[in-house]
Amino acid sequence: MAHRRLTRMNPGSGIWVIGAGAVGGITAALMTARGIRVTLVCKDPAQAEIISRNGIRVFGHCGDHRVRLRAVGNLDEIGDRVDTVFIATKAHQVNQVARQIVPLLRATSRVVSMQNGIVEEELSAIVGPDRTVGCVVKFGATLHEPGVVEMTSGGRFILGYTDRPADGTLVEIAGILGCVAPAGVTDHIMSELYSKLILNACTSTLGAISGLTLGSLLRKKRARQLFIVVAGEAMQVAGAMHLEVSPFTGRVKYQTLLHMPPFLQHFFIRFTGEKYKKLRSSSLHALERGRKTEVDFLNGYIVKKGKECGVETPVNERLVHMVHEIENSRRTITPLNLEDGLLVSFL
């Protein structure tokens, strides 16, 4: 699927990045470094104070920068209305954030979602479809501590509306994001969002229940079998929704993978794991810190849409249940979870 690559930059006014984690921190810092006026909205005053005092250090694939910028601990400190909002919180926090910003939006404002899961339907219901912009973030990022973030791998942004073709406003937003990483727009953002969702539903969730890095995870035959079934259920749902899904590596389509002979499927998945072998699941990070994961917006989204379309998704449904058990301290994180009796019974 073709995307238009853009280099235009518009300094603009009234730009907020909400969420000072890995993606939000990198986005706000590199925009500011390129002369964009940005307000970074942190989760609490303590985090905002650290960033206001020390700035944000961004290092890794993008070089090494320390950037001072405006950081606030809550929206009440801003006062002004906003033109463009980049929501870089976890998926389960989007609903609350959206309700908080509605009174501060203009009719022409745009609200850009930057989550791993699909939140655009929920966001659109709150801020309005005309304001909602979906965004796929394709670079890797890690938060080491407040104000210290790493771009672990290169990548790009893809932006689009869920209900209409791209327009000039979207081009301007892509130009602003071009300060951070290459950015383009598409008329088929749901295809891109769903493609990333499937990959995360396979890797992030399996990494979360097992506690393994991606390389160690995908060396296990059972994990590769689960990867194939999770993706297969997701693609059945996509077919029922009449949704064409973009390739997940930029070249290989999910349907191509699913129709390969088994030995090629396993070779390709294991190769992908070795390429990113040190990667640790963002959901695993959340569980280790005692926080809620985004599983309801990953595998849970597949389950939800499957029920709406009459497609059974038992493996995805079981994985959602298992992650919730870990969140509620009723299950431990261990590679043995890959051999869960009910989970394996669906293979």
PDB file of C-alpha atoms in Angstrom, residues 76-331:
ATOM      1  CA  ASP A  76      -5.150  23.066  34.022  1.00  0.00           C
ATOM      2  CA  GLU A  77      -1.689  24.634  33.830  1.00  0.00           C
ATOM      3  CA  ILE A  78      -1.990  25.324  30.098  1.00  0.00           C
ATOM      4  CA  GLY A  79      -5.068  27.503  29.816  1.00  0.00           C
ATOM      5  CA  ASP A  80      -4.928  27.990  26.035  1.00  0.00           C
ATOM      6  CA  ARG A  81      -6.917  26.108  23.442  1.00  0.00           C
ATOM      7  CA  VAL A  82      -5.027  23.635  21.322  1.00  0.00           C
ATOM      8  CA  ASP A  83      -4.588  23.096  17.590  1.00  0.00           C
ATOM      9  CA  THR A  84      -2.963  19.656  17.577  1.00  0.00           C
ATOM     10  CA  VAL A  85      -2.824  17.052  20.348  1.00  0.00           C
ATOM     11  CA  PHE A  86      -0.612  13.979  20.194  1.00  0.00           C
ATOM     12  CA  ILE A  87      -1.877  11.414  22.721  1.00  0.00           C
ATOM     13  CA  ALA A  88       1.067   9.173  23.620  1.00  0.00           C
ATOM     14  CA  THR A  89      -0.383   7.515  26.716  1.00  0.00           C
ATOM     15  CA  LYS A  90      -1.225   3.841  27.104  1.00  0.00           C
ATOM     16  CA  ALA A  91      -4.335   2.745  25.225  1.00  0.00           C
ATOM     17  CA  HIS A  92      -6.459   2.277  28.344  1.00  0.00           C
ATOM     18  CA  GLN A  93      -5.799   5.906  29.347  1.00  0.00           C
ATOM     19  CA  VAL A  94      -7.043   7.442  26.084  1.00  0.00           C
ATOM     20  CA  ASN A  95     -10.708   7.611  27.109  1.00  0.00           C
ATOM     21  CA  GLN A  96      -9.974   9.679  30.211  1.00  0.00           C
ATOM     22  CA  VAL A  97      -7.507  11.949  28.408  1.00  0.00           C
ATOM     23  CA  ALA A  98      -9.945  12.543  25.553  1.00  0.00           C
ATOM     24  CA  ARG A  99     -12.711  13.593  27.938  1.00  0.00           C
ATOM     25  CA  GLN A 100     -10.344  16.019  29.665  1.00  0.00           C
ATOM     26  CA  ILE A 101      -9.243  17.757  26.474  1.00  0.00           C
ATOM     27  CA  VAL A 102     -12.636  18.129  24.759  1.00  0.00           C
ATOM     28  CA  PRO A 103     -13.383  21.551  26.343  1.00  0.00           C
ATOM     29  CA  LEU A 104      -9.981  22.811  25.171  1.00  0.00           C
ATOM     30  CA  LEU A 105     -10.335  21.813  21.521  1.00  0.00           C
ATOM     31  CA  ARG A 106     -11.180  24.110  18.646  1.00  0.00           C
ATOM     32  CA  ALA A 107     -13.562  23.025  15.903  1.00  0.00           C
ATOM     33  CA  THR A 108     -10.508  22.650  13.655  1.00  0.00           C
ATOM     34  CA  SER A 109      -8.305  20.853  16.207  1.00  0.00           C
ATOM     35  CA  ARG A 110      -6.861  17.427  15.438  1.00  0.00           C
ATOM     36  CA  VAL A 111      -6.248  14.709  18.030  1.00  0.00           C
ATOM     37  CA  VAL A 112      -3.609  12.164  17.015  1.00  0.00           C
ATOM     38  CA  SER A 113      -3.561   8.715  18.653  1.00  0.00           C
ATOM     39  CA  MET A 114      -0.116   7.083  19.001  1.00  0.00           C
ATOM     40  CA  GLN A 115      -0.991   3.820  20.778  1.00  0.00           C
ATOM     41  CA  ASN A 116      -0.078   0.197  20.026  1.00  0.00           C
ATOM     42  CA  GLY A 117      -3.702  -0.949  20.049  1.00  0.00           C
ATOM     43  CA  ILE A 118      -6.681   0.418  18.134  1.00  0.00           C
ATOM     44  CA  VAL A 119      -8.389   3.229  20.055  1.00  0.00           C
ATOM     45  CA  GLU A 120      -9.646   5.351  17.181  1.00  0.00           C
ATOM     46  CA  GLU A 121     -13.306   4.301  17.441  1.00  0.00           C
ATOM     47  CA  GLU A 122     -13.394   5.171  21.141  1.00  0.00           C
ATOM     48  CA  LEU A 123     -11.471   8.411  20.598  1.00  0.00           C
ATOM     49  CA  SER A 124     -13.733   9.457  17.737  1.00  0.00           C
ATOM     50  CA  ALA A 125     -16.846   8.940  19.862  1.00  0.00           C
ATOM     51  CA  ILE A 126     -15.503  11.449  22.397  1.00  0.00           C
ATOM     52  CA  VAL A 127     -13.690  14.156  20.402  1.00  0.00           C
ATOM     53  CA  GLY A 128     -15.573  13.678  17.126  1.00  0.00           C
ATOM     54  CA  PRO A 129     -14.608  11.915  13.880  1.00  0.00           C
ATOM     55  CA  ASP A 130     -13.547  15.160  12.184  1.00  0.00           C
ATOM     56  CA  ARG A 131     -10.840  15.670  14.813  1.00  0.00           C
ATOM     57  CA  THR A 132      -9.578  12.080  15.095  1.00  0.00           C
ATOM     58  CA  VAL A 133      -6.312  11.056  13.418  1.00  0.00           C
ATOM     59  CA  GLY A 134      -4.866   7.557  13.583  1.00  0.00           C
ATOM     60  CA  CYS A 135      -1.088   7.232  13.751  1.00  0.00           C
ATOM     61  CA  VAL A 136       1.113   4.156  13.441  1.00  0.00           C
ATOM     62  CA  VAL A 137       4.485   4.542  15.174  1.00  0.00           C
ATOM     63  CA  LYS A 138       7.032   2.227  13.576  1.00  0.00           C
ATOM     64  CA  PHE A 139      10.198   3.066  15.505  1.00  0.00           C
ATOM     65  CA  GLY A 140      11.187   1.332  18.724  1.00  0.00           C
ATOM     66  CA  ALA A 141      11.389   3.280  21.974  1.00  0.00           C
ATOM     67  CA  THR A 142      12.159   2.642  25.630  1.00  0.00           C
ATOM     68  CA  LEU A 143      11.724   4.807  28.723  1.00  0.00           C
ATOM     69  CA  HIS A 144      14.672   4.310  31.093  1.00  0.00           C
ATOM     70  CA  GLU A 145      13.620   6.832  33.741  1.00  0.00           C
ATOM     71  CA  PRO A 146      11.651  10.101  33.773  1.00  0.00           C
ATOM     72  CA  GLY A 147      13.235  12.345  31.162  1.00  0.00           C
ATOM     73  CA  VAL A 148      15.563   9.678  29.707  1.00  0.00           C
ATOM     74  CA  VAL A 149      14.311   7.895  26.580  1.00  0.00           C
ATOM     75  CA  GLU A 150      15.942   5.756  23.921  1.00  0.00           C
ATOM     76  CA  MET A 151      14.989   5.326  20.265  1.00  0.00           C
ATOM     77  CA  THR A 152      15.929   1.670  19.975  1.00  0.00           C
ATOM     78  CA  SER A 153      15.296   1.292  16.243  1.00  0.00           C
ATOM     79  CA  GLY A 154      14.490   3.483  13.292  1.00  0.00           C
ATOM     80  CA  GLY A 155      11.091   3.709  11.679  1.00  0.00           C
ATOM     81  CA  ARG A 156       8.434   6.091  10.511  1.00  0.00           C
ATOM     82  CA  PHE A 157       5.020   7.524  11.264  1.00  0.00           C
ATOM     83  CA  ILE A 158       1.958   6.782   9.130  1.00  0.00           C
ATOM     84  CA  LEU A 159      -1.098   8.994   9.633  1.00  0.00           C
ATOM     85  CA  GLY A 160      -4.638   8.899   8.346  1.00  0.00           C
ATOM     86  CA  TYR A 161      -8.301   9.515   9.011  1.00  0.00           C
ATOM     87  CA  THR A 162     -10.481   6.491   9.645  1.00  0.00           C
ATOM     88  CA  ASP A 163     -13.439   7.849   7.688  1.00  0.00           C
ATOM     89  CA  ARG A 164     -12.065   9.936   4.811  1.00  0.00           C
ATOM     90  CA  PRO A 165      -9.004  10.563   2.612  1.00  0.00           C
ATOM     91  CA  ALA A 166      -6.020  12.581   3.778  1.00  0.00           C
ATOM     92  CA  ASP A 167      -6.191  16.363   3.451  1.00  0.00           C
ATOM     93  CA  GLY A 168      -3.950  19.404   3.805  1.00  0.00           C
ATOM     94  CA  THR A 169      -4.281  19.468   7.578  1.00  0.00           C
ATOM     95  CA  LEU A 170      -3.009  15.903   7.778  1.00  0.00           C
ATOM     96  CA  VAL A 171      -0.097  16.852   5.529  1.00  0.00           C
ATOM     97  CA  GLU A 172       0.828  19.644   7.947  1.00  0.00           C
ATOM     98  CA  ILE A 173       0.704  17.280  10.927  1.00  0.00           C
ATOM     99  CA  ALA A 174       2.922  14.804   9.086  1.00  0.00           C
ATOM    100  CA  GLY A 175       5.313  17.660   8.408  1.00  0.00           C
ATOM    101  CA  ILE A 176       5.534  18.402  12.117  1.00  0.00           C
ATOM    102  CA  LEU A 177       6.140  14.729  12.937  1.00  0.00           C
ATOM    103  CA  GLY A 178       8.846  14.734  10.273  1.00  0.00           C
ATOM    104  CA  CYS A 179      11.023  16.490  12.863  1.00  0.00           C
ATOM    105  CA  VAL A 180      11.041  13.222  14.784  1.00  0.00           C
ATOM    106  CA  ALA A 181      11.099  10.526  12.081  1.00  0.00           C
ATOM    107  CA  PRO A 182      10.041  10.180   8.434  1.00  0.00           C
ATOM    108  CA  ALA A 183       6.279  10.681   8.213  1.00  0.00           C
ATOM    109  CA  GLY A 184       3.684   9.947   5.579  1.00  0.00           C
ATOM    110  CA  VAL A 185      -0.077   9.897   5.163  1.00  0.00           C
ATOM    111  CA  THR A 186      -2.396   7.193   3.892  1.00  0.00           C
ATOM    112  CA  ASP A 187      -6.044   6.921   2.928  1.00  0.00           C
ATOM    113  CA  HIS A 188      -6.144   3.452   4.540  1.00  0.00           C
ATOM    114  CA  ILE A 189      -5.019   3.961   8.128  1.00  0.00           C
ATOM    115  CA  MET A 190      -7.125   1.094   9.535  1.00  0.00           C
ATOM    116  CA  SER A 191      -5.166  -1.334   7.347  1.00  0.00           C
ATOM    117  CA  GLU A 192      -1.939  -0.049   8.899  1.00  0.00           C
ATOM    118  CA  LEU A 193      -3.273   0.053  12.458  1.00  0.00           C
ATOM    119  CA  TYR A 194      -4.632  -3.487  12.248  1.00  0.00           C
ATOM    120  CA  SER A 195      -1.370  -4.771  10.786  1.00  0.00           C
ATOM    121  CA  LYS A 196       0.603  -3.411  13.740  1.00  0.00           C
ATOM    122  CA  LEU A 197      -2.076  -4.661  16.138  1.00  0.00           C
ATOM    123  CA  ILE A 198      -1.687  -8.242  14.882  1.00  0.00           C
ATOM    124  CA  LEU A 199       2.078  -8.168  15.341  1.00  0.00           C
ATOM    125  CA  ASN A 200       1.724  -6.805  18.869  1.00  0.00           C
ATOM    126  CA  ALA A 201      -1.039  -9.308  19.676  1.00  0.00           C
ATOM    127  CA  CYS A 202       1.405 -12.061  18.742  1.00  0.00           C
ATOM    128  CA  THR A 203       4.679 -10.766  20.176  1.00  0.00           C
ATOM    129  CA  SER A 204       3.810  -8.388  23.009  1.00  0.00           C
ATOM    130  CA  THR A 205       1.176 -10.621  24.587  1.00  0.00           C
ATOM    131  CA  LEU A 206       3.163 -13.849  24.284  1.00  0.00           C
ATOM    132  CA  GLY A 207       6.194 -12.012  25.651  1.00  0.00           C
ATOM    133  CA  ALA A 208       4.100 -10.773  28.558  1.00  0.00           C
ATOM    134  CA  ILE A 209       2.825 -14.160  29.700  1.00  0.00           C
ATOM    135  CA  SER A 210       6.206 -15.872  29.223  1.00  0.00           C
ATOM    136  CA  GLY A 211       8.597 -13.183  30.450  1.00  0.00           C
ATOM    137  CA  LEU A 212      10.900 -13.846  27.486  1.00  0.00           C
ATOM    138  CA  THR A 213      12.680 -11.517  25.099  1.00  0.00           C
ATOM    139  CA  LEU A 214      11.499 -11.765  21.504  1.00  0.00           C
ATOM    140  CA  GLY A 215      14.498 -13.844  20.455  1.00  0.00           C
ATOM    141  CA  SER A 216      14.104 -16.365  23.271  1.00  0.00           C
ATOM    142  CA  LEU A 217      10.329 -16.466  22.768  1.00  0.00           C
ATOM    143  CA  LEU A 218      10.340 -17.210  19.056  1.00  0.00           C
ATOM    144  CA  ARG A 219      13.020 -19.886  19.380  1.00  0.00           C
ATOM    145  CA  LYS A 220      10.292 -21.936  21.053  1.00  0.00           C
ATOM    146  CA  LYS A 221       8.167 -24.000  18.680  1.00  0.00           C
ATOM    147  CA  ARG A 222       5.081 -23.590  20.878  1.00  0.00           C
ATOM    148  CA  ALA A 223       5.376 -19.794  20.746  1.00  0.00           C
ATOM    149  CA  ARG A 224       5.653 -19.892  16.961  1.00  0.00           C
ATOM    150  CA  GLN A 225       2.567 -22.121  16.781  1.00  0.00           C
ATOM    151  CA  LEU A 226       0.654 -19.633  18.919  1.00  0.00           C
ATOM    152  CA  PHE A 227       1.915 -16.740  16.778  1.00  0.00           C
ATOM    153  CA  ILE A 228       0.475 -18.421  13.679  1.00  0.00           C
ATOM    154  CA  VAL A 229      -2.912 -19.116  15.292  1.00  0.00           C
ATOM    155  CA  VAL A 230      -3.237 -15.629  16.822  1.00  0.00           C
ATOM    156  CA  ALA A 231      -2.490 -14.089  13.426  1.00  0.00           C
ATOM    157  CA  GLY A 232      -4.831 -16.538  11.705  1.00  0.00           C
ATOM    158  CA  GLU A 233      -7.756 -15.653  13.969  1.00  0.00           C
ATOM    159  CA  ALA A 234      -7.030 -11.952  13.464  1.00  0.00           C
ATOM    160  CA  MET A 235      -7.005 -12.343   9.692  1.00  0.00           C
ATOM    161  CA  GLN A 236     -10.311 -14.242   9.761  1.00  0.00           C
ATOM    162  CA  VAL A 237     -11.787 -11.283  11.621  1.00  0.00           C
ATOM    163  CA  ALA A 238     -10.258  -8.872   9.103  1.00  0.00           C
ATOM    164  CA  GLY A 239     -11.857 -10.848   6.288  1.00  0.00           C
ATOM    165  CA  ALA A 240     -15.245 -10.646   7.983  1.00  0.00           C
ATOM    166  CA  MET A 241     -14.766  -6.874   8.332  1.00  0.00           C
ATOM    167  CA  HIS A 242     -13.723  -6.632   4.653  1.00  0.00           C
ATOM    168  CA  LEU A 243     -10.479  -5.033   5.817  1.00  0.00           C
ATOM    169  CA  GLU A 244      -7.339  -5.354   3.703  1.00  0.00           C
ATOM    170  CA  VAL A 245      -4.387  -5.658   6.081  1.00  0.00           C
ATOM    171  CA  SER A 246      -1.028  -4.099   5.229  1.00  0.00           C
ATOM    172  CA  PRO A 247       2.127  -6.271   5.217  1.00  0.00           C
ATOM    173  CA  PHE A 248       3.616  -6.608   8.675  1.00  0.00           C
ATOM    174  CA  THR A 249       7.284  -6.351   7.703  1.00  0.00           C
ATOM    175  CA  GLY A 250       6.801  -3.957   4.830  1.00  0.00           C
ATOM    176  CA  ARG A 251       7.045  -6.877   2.389  1.00  0.00           C
ATOM    177  CA  VAL A 252       5.372 -10.047   3.667  1.00  0.00           C
ATOM    178  CA  LYS A 253       1.591 -10.137   3.939  1.00  0.00           C
ATOM    179  CA  TYR A 254      -0.031 -12.013   6.793  1.00  0.00           C
ATOM    180  CA  GLN A 255      -2.030 -14.091   4.330  1.00  0.00           C
ATOM    181  CA  THR A 256       1.202 -15.057   2.568  1.00  0.00           C
ATOM    182  CA  LEU A 257       2.677 -16.168   5.889  1.00  0.00           C
ATOM    183  CA  LEU A 258      -0.446 -18.129   6.811  1.00  0.00           C
ATOM    184  CA  HIS A 259      -0.408 -20.022   3.497  1.00  0.00           C
ATOM    185  CA  MET A 260       3.283 -20.937   3.609  1.00  0.00           C
ATOM    186  CA  PRO A 261       4.278 -24.547   4.326  1.00  0.00           C
ATOM    187  CA  PRO A 262       4.714 -24.958   8.098  1.00  0.00           C
ATOM    188  CA  PHE A 263       8.526 -25.192   7.970  1.00  0.00           C
ATOM    189  CA  LEU A 264       8.692 -21.850   6.120  1.00  0.00           C
ATOM    190  CA  GLN A 265       6.277 -20.242   8.571  1.00  0.00           C
ATOM    191  CA  HIS A 266       8.446 -21.289  11.487  1.00  0.00           C
ATOM    192  CA  PHE A 267      11.660 -20.237   9.719  1.00  0.00           C
ATOM    193  CA  PHE A 268      10.302 -16.794   8.910  1.00  0.00           C
ATOM    194  CA  ILE A 269       8.910 -16.175  12.413  1.00  0.00           C
ATOM    195  CA  ARG A 270      12.124 -17.360  14.062  1.00  0.00           C
ATOM    196  CA  PHE A 271      14.162 -15.144  11.727  1.00  0.00           C
ATOM    197  CA  THR A 272      12.026 -12.171  12.773  1.00  0.00           C
ATOM    198  CA  GLY A 273      12.675 -13.031  16.408  1.00  0.00           C
ATOM    199  CA  GLU A 274      16.437 -13.170  15.882  1.00  0.00           C
ATOM    200  CA  LYS A 275      16.421  -9.822  14.101  1.00  0.00           C
ATOM    201  CA  TYR A 276      14.897  -8.175  17.190  1.00  0.00           C
ATOM    202  CA  LYS A 277      16.094 -10.733  19.732  1.00  0.00           C
ATOM    203  CA  LYS A 278      16.711  -8.307  22.607  1.00  0.00           C
ATOM    204  CA  LEU A 279      13.282  -6.687  22.395  1.00  0.00           C
ATOM    205  CA  ARG A 280      11.171  -6.983  25.551  1.00  0.00           C
ATOM    206  CA  SER A 281       7.403  -6.735  25.437  1.00  0.00           C
ATOM    207  CA  SER A 282       5.869  -3.413  26.475  1.00  0.00           C
ATOM    208  CA  SER A 283       3.100  -5.423  28.127  1.00  0.00           C
ATOM    209  CA  LEU A 284       5.748  -7.334  30.083  1.00  0.00           C
ATOM    210  CA  HIS A 285       7.247  -4.032  31.254  1.00  0.00           C
ATOM    211  CA  ALA A 286       3.792  -2.972  32.463  1.00  0.00           C
ATOM    212  CA  LEU A 287       3.183  -6.224  34.336  1.00  0.00           C
ATOM    213  CA  GLU A 288       6.587  -6.079  36.007  1.00  0.00           C
ATOM    214  CA  ARG A 289       5.734  -2.608  37.301  1.00  0.00           C
ATOM    215  CA  GLY A 290       2.328  -3.708  38.549  1.00  0.00           C
ATOM    216  CA  ARG A 291       0.511  -1.719  35.876  1.00  0.00           C
ATOM    217  CA  LYS A 292      -2.330  -2.509  33.531  1.00  0.00           C
ATOM    218  CA  THR A 293      -1.428  -3.700  30.030  1.00  0.00           C
ATOM    219  CA  GLU A 294      -2.941  -2.771  26.665  1.00  0.00           C
ATOM    220  CA  VAL A 295      -4.149  -6.324  25.988  1.00  0.00           C
ATOM    221  CA  ASP A 296      -7.809  -5.241  25.758  1.00  0.00           C
ATOM    222  CA  PHE A 297      -6.860  -3.042  22.796  1.00  0.00           C
ATOM    223  CA  LEU A 298      -4.704  -5.728  21.148  1.00  0.00           C
ATOM    224  CA  ASN A 299      -5.960  -9.311  21.430  1.00  0.00           C
ATOM    225  CA  GLY A 300      -9.082  -7.932  23.096  1.00  0.00           C
ATOM    226  CA  TYR A 301      -9.861  -5.869  20.012  1.00  0.00           C
ATOM    227  CA  ILE A 302      -9.610  -9.003  17.864  1.00  0.00           C
ATOM    228  CA  VAL A 303     -11.985 -10.812  20.233  1.00  0.00           C
ATOM    229  CA  LYS A 304     -14.439  -7.898  20.290  1.00  0.00           C
ATOM    230  CA  LYS A 305     -14.551  -7.550  16.514  1.00  0.00           C
ATOM    231  CA  GLY A 306     -14.763 -11.307  16.129  1.00  0.00           C
ATOM    232  CA  LYS A 307     -17.894 -11.407  18.268  1.00  0.00           C
ATOM    233  CA  GLU A 308     -19.417  -8.567  16.252  1.00  0.00           C
ATOM    234  CA  CYS A 309     -18.717 -10.460  13.008  1.00  0.00           C
ATOM    235  CA  GLY A 310     -19.542 -13.964  14.238  1.00  0.00           C
ATOM    236  CA  VAL A 311     -15.927 -15.184  14.076  1.00  0.00           C
ATOM    237  CA  GLU A 312     -14.592 -17.330  16.925  1.00  0.00           C
ATOM    238  CA  THR A 313     -11.214 -16.281  18.370  1.00  0.00           C
ATOM    239  CA  PRO A 314     -10.540 -18.759  21.206  1.00  0.00           C
ATOM    240  CA  VAL A 315      -6.746 -18.355  21.381  1.00  0.00           C
ATOM    241  CA  ASN A 316      -6.900 -14.579  21.510  1.00  0.00           C
ATOM    242  CA  GLU A 317      -9.681 -14.785  24.090  1.00  0.00           C
ATOM    243  CA  ARG A 318      -7.645 -17.149  26.262  1.00  0.00           C
ATOM    244  CA  LEU A 319      -4.583 -14.890  26.042  1.00  0.00           C
ATOM    245  CA  VAL A 320      -6.635 -11.892  27.184  1.00  0.00           C
ATOM    246  CA  HIS A 321      -7.871 -13.920  30.153  1.00  0.00           C
ATOM    247  CA  MET A 322      -4.352 -15.060  31.058  1.00  0.00           C
ATOM    248  CA  VAL A 323      -2.943 -11.534  30.973  1.00  0.00           C
ATOM    249  CA  HIS A 324      -5.778 -10.333  33.205  1.00  0.00           C
ATOM    250  CA  GLU A 325      -4.971 -13.153  35.618  1.00  0.00           C
ATOM    251  CA  ILE A 326      -1.383 -11.895  35.822  1.00  0.00           C
ATOM    252  CA  GLU A 327      -2.591  -8.310  36.292  1.00  0.00           C
ATOM    253  CA  ASN A 328      -4.746  -9.493  39.200  1.00  0.00           C
ATOM    254  CA  SER A 329      -1.948 -11.599  40.775  1.00  0.00           C
ATOM    255  CA  ARG A 330      -3.757 -14.870  40.029  1.00  0.00           C
ATOM    256  CA  ARG A 331      -1.072 -16.143  37.651  1.00  0.00           C
TER     257      ARG A 331
END
